[in-house]
PDB file of C-alpha atoms and ligand atoms in Angstrom:
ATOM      1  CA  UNK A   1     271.548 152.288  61.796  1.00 93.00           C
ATOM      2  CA  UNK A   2     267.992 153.762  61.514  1.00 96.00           C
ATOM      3  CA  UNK A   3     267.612 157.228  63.791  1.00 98.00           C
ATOM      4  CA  UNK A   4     263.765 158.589  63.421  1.00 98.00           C
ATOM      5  CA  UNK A   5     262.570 161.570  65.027  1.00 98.00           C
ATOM      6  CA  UNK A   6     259.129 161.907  66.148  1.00 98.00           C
ATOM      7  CA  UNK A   7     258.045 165.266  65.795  1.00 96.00           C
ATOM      8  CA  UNK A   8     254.663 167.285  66.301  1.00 96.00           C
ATOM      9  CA  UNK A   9     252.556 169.477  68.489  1.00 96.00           C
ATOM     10  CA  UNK A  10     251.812 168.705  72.395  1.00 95.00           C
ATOM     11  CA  UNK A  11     249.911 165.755  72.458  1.00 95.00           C
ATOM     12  CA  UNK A  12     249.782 164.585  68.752  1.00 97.00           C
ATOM     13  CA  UNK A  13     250.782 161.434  69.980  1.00 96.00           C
ATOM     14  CA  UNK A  14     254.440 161.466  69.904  1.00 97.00           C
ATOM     15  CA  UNK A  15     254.789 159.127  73.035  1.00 96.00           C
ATOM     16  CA  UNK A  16     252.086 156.995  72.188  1.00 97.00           C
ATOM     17  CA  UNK A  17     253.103 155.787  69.083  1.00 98.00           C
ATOM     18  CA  UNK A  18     257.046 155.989  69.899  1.00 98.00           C
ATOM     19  CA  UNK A  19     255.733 152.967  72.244  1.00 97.00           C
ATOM     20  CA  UNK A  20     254.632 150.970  68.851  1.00 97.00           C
ATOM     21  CA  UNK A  21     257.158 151.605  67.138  1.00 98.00           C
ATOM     22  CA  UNK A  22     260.063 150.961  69.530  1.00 98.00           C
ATOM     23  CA  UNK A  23     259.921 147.397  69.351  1.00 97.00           C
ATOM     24  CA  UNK A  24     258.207 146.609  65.798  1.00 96.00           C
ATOM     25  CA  UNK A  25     261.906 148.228  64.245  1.00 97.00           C
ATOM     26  CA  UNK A  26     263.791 147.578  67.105  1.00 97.00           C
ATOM     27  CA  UNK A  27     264.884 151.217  68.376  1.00 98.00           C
ATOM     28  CA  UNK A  28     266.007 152.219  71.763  1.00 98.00           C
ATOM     29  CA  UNK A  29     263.544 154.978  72.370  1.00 98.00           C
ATOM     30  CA  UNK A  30     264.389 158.370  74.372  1.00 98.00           C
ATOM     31  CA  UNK A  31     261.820 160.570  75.435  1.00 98.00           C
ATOM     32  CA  UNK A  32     263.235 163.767  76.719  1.00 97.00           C
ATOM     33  CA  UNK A  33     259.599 164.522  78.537  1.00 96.00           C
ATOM     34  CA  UNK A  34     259.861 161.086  80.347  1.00 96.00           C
ATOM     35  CA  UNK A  35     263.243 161.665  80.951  1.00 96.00           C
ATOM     36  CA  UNK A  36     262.400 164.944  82.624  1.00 96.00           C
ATOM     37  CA  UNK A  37     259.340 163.427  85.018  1.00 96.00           C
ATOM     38  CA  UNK A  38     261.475 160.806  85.968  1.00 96.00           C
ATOM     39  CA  UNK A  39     264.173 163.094  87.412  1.00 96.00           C
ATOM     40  CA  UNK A  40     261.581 165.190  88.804  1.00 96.00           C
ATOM     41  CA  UNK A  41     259.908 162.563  90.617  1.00 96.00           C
ATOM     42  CA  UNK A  42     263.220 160.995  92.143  1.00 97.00           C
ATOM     43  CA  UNK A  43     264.175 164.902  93.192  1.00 97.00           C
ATOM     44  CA  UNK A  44     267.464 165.122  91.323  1.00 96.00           C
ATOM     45  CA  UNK A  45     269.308 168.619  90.990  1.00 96.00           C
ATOM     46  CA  UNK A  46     268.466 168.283  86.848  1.00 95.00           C
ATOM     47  CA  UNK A  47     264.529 167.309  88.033  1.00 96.00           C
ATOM     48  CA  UNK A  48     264.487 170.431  90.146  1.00 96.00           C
ATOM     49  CA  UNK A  49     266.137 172.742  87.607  1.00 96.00           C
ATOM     50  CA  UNK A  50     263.634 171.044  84.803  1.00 97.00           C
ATOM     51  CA  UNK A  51     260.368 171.099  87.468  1.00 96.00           C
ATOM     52  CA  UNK A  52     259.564 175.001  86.777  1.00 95.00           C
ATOM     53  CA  UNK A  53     259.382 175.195  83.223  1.00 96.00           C
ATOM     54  CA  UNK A  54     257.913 172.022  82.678  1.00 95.00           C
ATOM     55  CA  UNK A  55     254.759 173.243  85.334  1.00 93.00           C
ATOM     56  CA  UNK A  56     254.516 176.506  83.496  1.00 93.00           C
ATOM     57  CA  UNK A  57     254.064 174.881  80.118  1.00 94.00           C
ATOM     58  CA  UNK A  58     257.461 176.260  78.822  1.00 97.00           C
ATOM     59  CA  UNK A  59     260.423 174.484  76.988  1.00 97.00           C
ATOM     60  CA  UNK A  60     263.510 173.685  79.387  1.00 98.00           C
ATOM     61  CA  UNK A  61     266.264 175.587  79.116  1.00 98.00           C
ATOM     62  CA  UNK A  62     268.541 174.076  75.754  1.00 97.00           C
ATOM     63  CA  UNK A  63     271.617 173.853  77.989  1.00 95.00           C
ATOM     64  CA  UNK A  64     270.010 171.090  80.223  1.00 96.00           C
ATOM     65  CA  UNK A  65     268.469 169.350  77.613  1.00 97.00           C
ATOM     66  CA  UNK A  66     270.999 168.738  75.275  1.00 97.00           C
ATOM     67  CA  UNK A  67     273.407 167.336  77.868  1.00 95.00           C
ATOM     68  CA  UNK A  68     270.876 165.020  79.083  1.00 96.00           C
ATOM     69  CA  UNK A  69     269.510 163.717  75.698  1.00 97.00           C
ATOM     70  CA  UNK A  70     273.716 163.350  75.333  1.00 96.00           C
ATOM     71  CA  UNK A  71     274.027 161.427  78.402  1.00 95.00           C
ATOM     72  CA  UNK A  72     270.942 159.170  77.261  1.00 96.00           C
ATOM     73  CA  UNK A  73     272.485 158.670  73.673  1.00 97.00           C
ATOM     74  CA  UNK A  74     275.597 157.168  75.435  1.00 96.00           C
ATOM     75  CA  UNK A  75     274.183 154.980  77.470  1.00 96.00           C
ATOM     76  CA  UNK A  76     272.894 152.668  74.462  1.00 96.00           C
ATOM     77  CA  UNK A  77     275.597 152.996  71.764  1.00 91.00           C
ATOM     78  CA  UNK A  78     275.346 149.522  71.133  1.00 92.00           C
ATOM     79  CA  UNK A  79     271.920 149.733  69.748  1.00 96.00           C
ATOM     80  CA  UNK A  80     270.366 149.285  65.941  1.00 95.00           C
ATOM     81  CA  UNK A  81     268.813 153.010  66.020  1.00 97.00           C
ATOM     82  CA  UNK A  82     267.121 155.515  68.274  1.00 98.00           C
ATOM     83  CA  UNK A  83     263.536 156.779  68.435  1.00 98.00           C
ATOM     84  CA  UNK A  84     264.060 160.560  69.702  1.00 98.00           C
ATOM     85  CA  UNK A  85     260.637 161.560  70.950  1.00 98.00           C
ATOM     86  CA  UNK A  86     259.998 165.333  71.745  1.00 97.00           C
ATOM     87  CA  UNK A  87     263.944 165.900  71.124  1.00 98.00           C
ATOM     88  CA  UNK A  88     264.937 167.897  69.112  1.00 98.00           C
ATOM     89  CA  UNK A  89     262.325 171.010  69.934  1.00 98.00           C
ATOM     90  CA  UNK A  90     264.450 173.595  69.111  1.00 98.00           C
ATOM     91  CA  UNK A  91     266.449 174.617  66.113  1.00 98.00           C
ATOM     92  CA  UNK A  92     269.740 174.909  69.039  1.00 98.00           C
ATOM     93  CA  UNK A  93     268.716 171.217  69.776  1.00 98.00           C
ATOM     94  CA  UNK A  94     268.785 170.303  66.237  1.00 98.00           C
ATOM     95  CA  UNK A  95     272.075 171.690  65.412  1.00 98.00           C
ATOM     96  CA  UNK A  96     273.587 170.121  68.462  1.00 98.00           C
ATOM     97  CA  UNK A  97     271.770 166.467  67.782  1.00 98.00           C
ATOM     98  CA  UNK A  98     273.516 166.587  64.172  1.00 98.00           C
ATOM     99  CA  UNK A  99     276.943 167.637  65.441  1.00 98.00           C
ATOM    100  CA  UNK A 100     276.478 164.688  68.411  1.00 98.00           C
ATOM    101  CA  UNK A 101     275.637 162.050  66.459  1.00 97.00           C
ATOM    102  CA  UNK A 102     278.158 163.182  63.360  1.00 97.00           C
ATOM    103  CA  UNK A 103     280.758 162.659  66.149  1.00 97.00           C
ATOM    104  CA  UNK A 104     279.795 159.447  66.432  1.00 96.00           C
ATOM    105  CA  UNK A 105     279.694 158.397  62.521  1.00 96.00           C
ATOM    106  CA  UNK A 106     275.391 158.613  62.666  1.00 97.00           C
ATOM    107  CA  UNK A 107     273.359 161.021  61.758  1.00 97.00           C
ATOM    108  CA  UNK A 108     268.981 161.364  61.619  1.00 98.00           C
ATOM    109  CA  UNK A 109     267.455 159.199  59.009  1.00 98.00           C
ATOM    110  CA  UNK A 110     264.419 160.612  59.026  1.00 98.00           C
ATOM    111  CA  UNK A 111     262.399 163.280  60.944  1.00 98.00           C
ATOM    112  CA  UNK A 112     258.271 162.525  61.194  1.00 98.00           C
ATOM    113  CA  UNK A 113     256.109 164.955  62.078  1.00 98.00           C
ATOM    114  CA  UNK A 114     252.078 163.988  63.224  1.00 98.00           C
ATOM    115  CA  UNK A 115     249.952 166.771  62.124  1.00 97.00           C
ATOM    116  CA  UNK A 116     246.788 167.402  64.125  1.00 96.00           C
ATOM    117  CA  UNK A 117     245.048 170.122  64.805  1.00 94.00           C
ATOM    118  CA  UNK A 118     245.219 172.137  67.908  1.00 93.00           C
ATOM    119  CA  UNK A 119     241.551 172.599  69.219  1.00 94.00           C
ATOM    120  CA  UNK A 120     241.640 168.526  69.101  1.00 95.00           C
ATOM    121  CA  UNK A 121     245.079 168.175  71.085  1.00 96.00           C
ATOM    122  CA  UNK A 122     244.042 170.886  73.261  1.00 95.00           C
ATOM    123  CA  UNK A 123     241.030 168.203  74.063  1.00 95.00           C
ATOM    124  CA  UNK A 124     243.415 165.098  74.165  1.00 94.00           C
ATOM    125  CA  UNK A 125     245.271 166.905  76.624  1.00 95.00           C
ATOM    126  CA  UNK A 126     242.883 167.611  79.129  1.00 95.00           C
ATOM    127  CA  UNK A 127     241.334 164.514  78.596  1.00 95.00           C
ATOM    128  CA  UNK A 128     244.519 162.847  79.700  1.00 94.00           C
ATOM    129  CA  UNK A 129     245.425 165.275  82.385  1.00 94.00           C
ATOM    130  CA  UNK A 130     242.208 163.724  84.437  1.00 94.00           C
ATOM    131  CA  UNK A 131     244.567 160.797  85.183  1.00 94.00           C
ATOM    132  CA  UNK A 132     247.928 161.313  84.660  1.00 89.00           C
ATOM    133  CA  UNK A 133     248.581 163.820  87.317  1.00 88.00           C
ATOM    134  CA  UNK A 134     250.877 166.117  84.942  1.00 88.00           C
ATOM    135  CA  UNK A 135     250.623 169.818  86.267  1.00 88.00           C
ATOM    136  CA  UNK A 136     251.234 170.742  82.449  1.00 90.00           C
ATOM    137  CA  UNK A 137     248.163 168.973  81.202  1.00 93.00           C
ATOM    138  CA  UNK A 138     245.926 170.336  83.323  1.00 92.00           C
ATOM    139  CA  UNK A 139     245.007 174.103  83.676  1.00 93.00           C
ATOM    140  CA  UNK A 140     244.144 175.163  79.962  1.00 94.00           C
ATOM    141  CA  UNK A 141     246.082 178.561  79.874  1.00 94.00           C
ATOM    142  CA  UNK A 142     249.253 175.927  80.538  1.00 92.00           C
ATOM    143  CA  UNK A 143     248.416 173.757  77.506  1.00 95.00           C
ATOM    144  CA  UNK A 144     247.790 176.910  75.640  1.00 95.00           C
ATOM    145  CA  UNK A 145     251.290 178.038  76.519  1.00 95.00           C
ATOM    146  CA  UNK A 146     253.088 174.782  75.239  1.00 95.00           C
ATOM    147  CA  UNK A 147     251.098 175.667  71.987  1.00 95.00           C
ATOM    148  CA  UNK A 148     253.134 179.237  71.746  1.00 95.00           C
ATOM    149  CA  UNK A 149     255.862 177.572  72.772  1.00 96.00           C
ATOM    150  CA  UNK A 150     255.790 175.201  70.263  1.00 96.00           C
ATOM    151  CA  UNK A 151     254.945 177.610  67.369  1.00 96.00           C
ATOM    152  CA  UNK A 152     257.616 180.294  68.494  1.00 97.00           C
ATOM    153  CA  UNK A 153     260.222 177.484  69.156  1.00 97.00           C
ATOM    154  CA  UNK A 154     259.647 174.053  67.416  1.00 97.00           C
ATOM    155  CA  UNK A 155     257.304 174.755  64.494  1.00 96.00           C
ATOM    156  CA  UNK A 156     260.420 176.369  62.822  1.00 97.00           C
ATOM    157  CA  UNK A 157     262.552 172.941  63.278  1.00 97.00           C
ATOM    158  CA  UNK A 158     260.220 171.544  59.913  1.00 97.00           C
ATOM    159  CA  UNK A 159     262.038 173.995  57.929  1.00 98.00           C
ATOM    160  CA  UNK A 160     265.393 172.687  58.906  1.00 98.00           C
ATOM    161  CA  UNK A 161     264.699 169.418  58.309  1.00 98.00           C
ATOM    162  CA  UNK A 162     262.989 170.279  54.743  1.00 98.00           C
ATOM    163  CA  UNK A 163     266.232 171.897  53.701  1.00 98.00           C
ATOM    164  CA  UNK A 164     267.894 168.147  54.449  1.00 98.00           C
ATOM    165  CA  UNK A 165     265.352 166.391  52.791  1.00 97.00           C
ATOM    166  CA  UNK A 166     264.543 164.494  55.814  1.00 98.00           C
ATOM    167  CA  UNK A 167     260.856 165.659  56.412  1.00 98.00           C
ATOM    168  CA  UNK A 168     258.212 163.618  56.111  1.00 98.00           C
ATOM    169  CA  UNK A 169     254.110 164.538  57.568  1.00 98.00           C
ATOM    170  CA  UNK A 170     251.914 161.760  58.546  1.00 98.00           C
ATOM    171  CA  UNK A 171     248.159 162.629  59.397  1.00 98.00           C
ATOM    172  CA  UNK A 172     247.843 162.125  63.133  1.00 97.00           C
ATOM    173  CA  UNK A 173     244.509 162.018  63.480  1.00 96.00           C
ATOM    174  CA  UNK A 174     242.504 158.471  63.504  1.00 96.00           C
ATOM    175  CA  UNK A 175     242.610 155.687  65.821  1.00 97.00           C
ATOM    176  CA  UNK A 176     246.206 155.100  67.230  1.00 97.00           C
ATOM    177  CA  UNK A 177     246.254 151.667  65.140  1.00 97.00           C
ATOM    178  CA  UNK A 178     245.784 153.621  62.109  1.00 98.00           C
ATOM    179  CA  UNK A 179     248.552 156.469  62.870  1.00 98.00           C
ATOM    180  CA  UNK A 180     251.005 153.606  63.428  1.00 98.00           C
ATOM    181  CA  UNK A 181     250.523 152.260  60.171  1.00 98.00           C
ATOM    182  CA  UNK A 182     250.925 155.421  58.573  1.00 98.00           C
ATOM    183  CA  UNK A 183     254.049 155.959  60.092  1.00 98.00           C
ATOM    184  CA  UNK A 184     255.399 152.249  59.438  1.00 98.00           C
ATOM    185  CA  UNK A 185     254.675 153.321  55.796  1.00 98.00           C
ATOM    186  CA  UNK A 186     257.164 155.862  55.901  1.00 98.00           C
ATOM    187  CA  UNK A 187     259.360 153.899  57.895  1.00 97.00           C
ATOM    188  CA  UNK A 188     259.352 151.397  55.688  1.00 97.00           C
ATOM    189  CA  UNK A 189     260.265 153.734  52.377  1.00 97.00           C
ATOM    190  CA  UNK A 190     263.357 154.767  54.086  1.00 95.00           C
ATOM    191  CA  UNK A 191     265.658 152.259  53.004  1.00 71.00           C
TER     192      UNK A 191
HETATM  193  P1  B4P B   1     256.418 165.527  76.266  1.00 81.62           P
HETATM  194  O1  B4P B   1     256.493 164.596  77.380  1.00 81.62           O
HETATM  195  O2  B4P B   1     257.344 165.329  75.110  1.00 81.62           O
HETATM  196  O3  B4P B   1     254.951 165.335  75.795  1.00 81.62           O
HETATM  197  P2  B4P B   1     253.740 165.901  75.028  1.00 81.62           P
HETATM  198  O4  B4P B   1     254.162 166.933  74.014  1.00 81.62           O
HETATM  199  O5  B4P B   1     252.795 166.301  76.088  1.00 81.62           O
HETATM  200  O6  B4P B   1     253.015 164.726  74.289  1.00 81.62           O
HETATM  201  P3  B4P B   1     253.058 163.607  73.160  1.00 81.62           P
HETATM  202  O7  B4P B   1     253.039 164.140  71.755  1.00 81.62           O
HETATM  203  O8  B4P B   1     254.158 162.630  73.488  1.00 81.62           O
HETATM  204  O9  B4P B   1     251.637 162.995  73.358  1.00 81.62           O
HETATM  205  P4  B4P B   1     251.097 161.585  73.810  1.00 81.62           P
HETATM  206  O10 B4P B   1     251.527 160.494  72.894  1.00 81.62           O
HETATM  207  O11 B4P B   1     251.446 161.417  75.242  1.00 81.62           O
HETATM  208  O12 B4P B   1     256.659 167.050  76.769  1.00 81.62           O
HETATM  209  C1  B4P B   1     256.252 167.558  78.004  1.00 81.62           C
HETATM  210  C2  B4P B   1     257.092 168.761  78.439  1.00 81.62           C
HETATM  211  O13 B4P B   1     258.461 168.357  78.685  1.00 81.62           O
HETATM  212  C3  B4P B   1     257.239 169.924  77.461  1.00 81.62           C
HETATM  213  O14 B4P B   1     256.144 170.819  77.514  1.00 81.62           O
HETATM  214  C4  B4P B   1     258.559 170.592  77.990  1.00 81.62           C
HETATM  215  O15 B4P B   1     258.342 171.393  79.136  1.00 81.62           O
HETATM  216  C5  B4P B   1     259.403 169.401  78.404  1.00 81.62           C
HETATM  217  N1  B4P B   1     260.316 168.955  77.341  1.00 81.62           N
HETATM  218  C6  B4P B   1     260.313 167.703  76.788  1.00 81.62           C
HETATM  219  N2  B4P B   1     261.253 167.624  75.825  1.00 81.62           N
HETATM  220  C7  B4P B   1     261.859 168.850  75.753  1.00 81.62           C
HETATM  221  C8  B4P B   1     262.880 169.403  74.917  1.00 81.62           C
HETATM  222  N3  B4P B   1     263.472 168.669  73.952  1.00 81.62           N
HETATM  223  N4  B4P B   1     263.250 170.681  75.116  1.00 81.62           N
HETATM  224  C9  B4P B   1     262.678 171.437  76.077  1.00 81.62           C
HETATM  225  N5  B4P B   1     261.690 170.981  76.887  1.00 81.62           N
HETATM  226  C10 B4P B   1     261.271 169.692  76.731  1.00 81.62           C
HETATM  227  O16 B4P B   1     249.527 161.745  73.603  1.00 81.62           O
HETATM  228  C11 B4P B   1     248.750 162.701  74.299  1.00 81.62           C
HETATM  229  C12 B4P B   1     247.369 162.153  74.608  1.00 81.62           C
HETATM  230  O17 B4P B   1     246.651 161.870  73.400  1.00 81.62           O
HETATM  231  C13 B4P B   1     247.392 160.841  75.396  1.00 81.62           C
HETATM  232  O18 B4P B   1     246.395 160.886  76.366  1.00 81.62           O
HETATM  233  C14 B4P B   1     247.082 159.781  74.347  1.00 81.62           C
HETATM  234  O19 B4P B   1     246.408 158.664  74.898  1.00 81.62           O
HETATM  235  C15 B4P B   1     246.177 160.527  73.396  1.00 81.62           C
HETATM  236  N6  B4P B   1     246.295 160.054  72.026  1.00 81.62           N
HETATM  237  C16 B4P B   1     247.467 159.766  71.374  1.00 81.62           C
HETATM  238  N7  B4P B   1     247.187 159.359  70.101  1.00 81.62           N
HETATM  239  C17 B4P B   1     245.829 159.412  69.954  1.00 81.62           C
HETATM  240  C18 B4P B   1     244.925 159.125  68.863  1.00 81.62           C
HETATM  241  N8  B4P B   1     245.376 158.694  67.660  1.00 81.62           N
HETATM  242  N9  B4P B   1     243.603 159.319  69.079  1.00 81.62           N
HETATM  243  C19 B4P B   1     243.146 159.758  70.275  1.00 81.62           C
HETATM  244  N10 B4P B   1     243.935 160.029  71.345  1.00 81.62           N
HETATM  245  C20 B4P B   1     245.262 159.858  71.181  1.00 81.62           C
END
């Protein structure tokens, strides 16, 4: 079993390449974010309780999250390996992911982080909030939030996964072809 996590900043591409990889190594792929929009649009109690902080550019709360990445994770345990995109985001997350999936006899095989630089996500961003009708992506103070957010709250989650030797950076910058093929590099090393 193969269990990557996609890290990196809002809008390095997470999501975007998550849907490349998915089926080229055969993962079941969980986006938290997606996860989050979906409850949100259907109006379900966790959609409302996520709907505020997701708006105002800040995490939601690690008590919600965790139980509903949990309640993903068990609805595919037949599966080769799992693409966790955007999860985990904080170190709380990452503690809880590696006591989860230890219960289970798993653990993460590798953690991959896109590095890009913020004044070009901050672009991406509001480039993509034209069309995708994401409250978060549109208002620049909001994207600038996720970006303290982030470096208060995720940046610190590279550390952890240095000390396990499960750390790897791929540039994340360059056509969305190229990005993939960088990552399938690493991918590729890991067995
Ligand atoms: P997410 O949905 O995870 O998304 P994201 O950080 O906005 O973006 P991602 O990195 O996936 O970028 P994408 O591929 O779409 O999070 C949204 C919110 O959900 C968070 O702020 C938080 O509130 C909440 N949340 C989610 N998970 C949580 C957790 N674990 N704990 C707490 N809260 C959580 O790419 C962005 C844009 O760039 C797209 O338009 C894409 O087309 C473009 N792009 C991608 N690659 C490109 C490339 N190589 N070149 C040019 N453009 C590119």
């Amino acid at each position: 079993m193969i269990n990557i996590v996609l890290f990196g900043k809002p809008g390095a591409g997470k999501g975007t390449q998550a849907d490349f990889l998915k089926g080229k190594y055969n993962l079941t792929h969980i986006s938290t974010g997606d996860v989050f929009r979906y409850n949100i649009k259907n109006e379900t109690e966790l959609g409302k309780q996520a709907k505020a902080f997701m708006d105002a550019g800040d995490l939601v709360p690690d008590s919600l999250t965790i139980k509903m990445l949990q309640d993903e994770v068990e609805k595919h345990t037949g599966t080769a390996g799992f693409l966790f995109d955007g999860f985990p985001r904080t170190v709380h997350q990452a503690e809880a992911l590696d006591a989860f999936l230890i219960s289970k006899g798993w653990e993460v095989t590798a953690t991959i982080a896109l590095e890009a630089d913020d004044e070009v996500l901050v672009q991406r961003l509001l480039e993509r909030g034209k069309t995708s009708g994401r409250p978060d992506d549109q208002d620049e103070a909001l994207i600038r939030n996720r970006y303290q957010e982030y470096n208060h709250k995720t940046a610190p989650l590279a550390d952890f996964y240095k000390n396990q030797k499960k750390f790897y950076e791929v540039d994340g910058i360059g056509s969305i072809q190229e990005v993939t093929e960088r990552l399938s590099l690493v991918i590729d090393s890991l067995n």
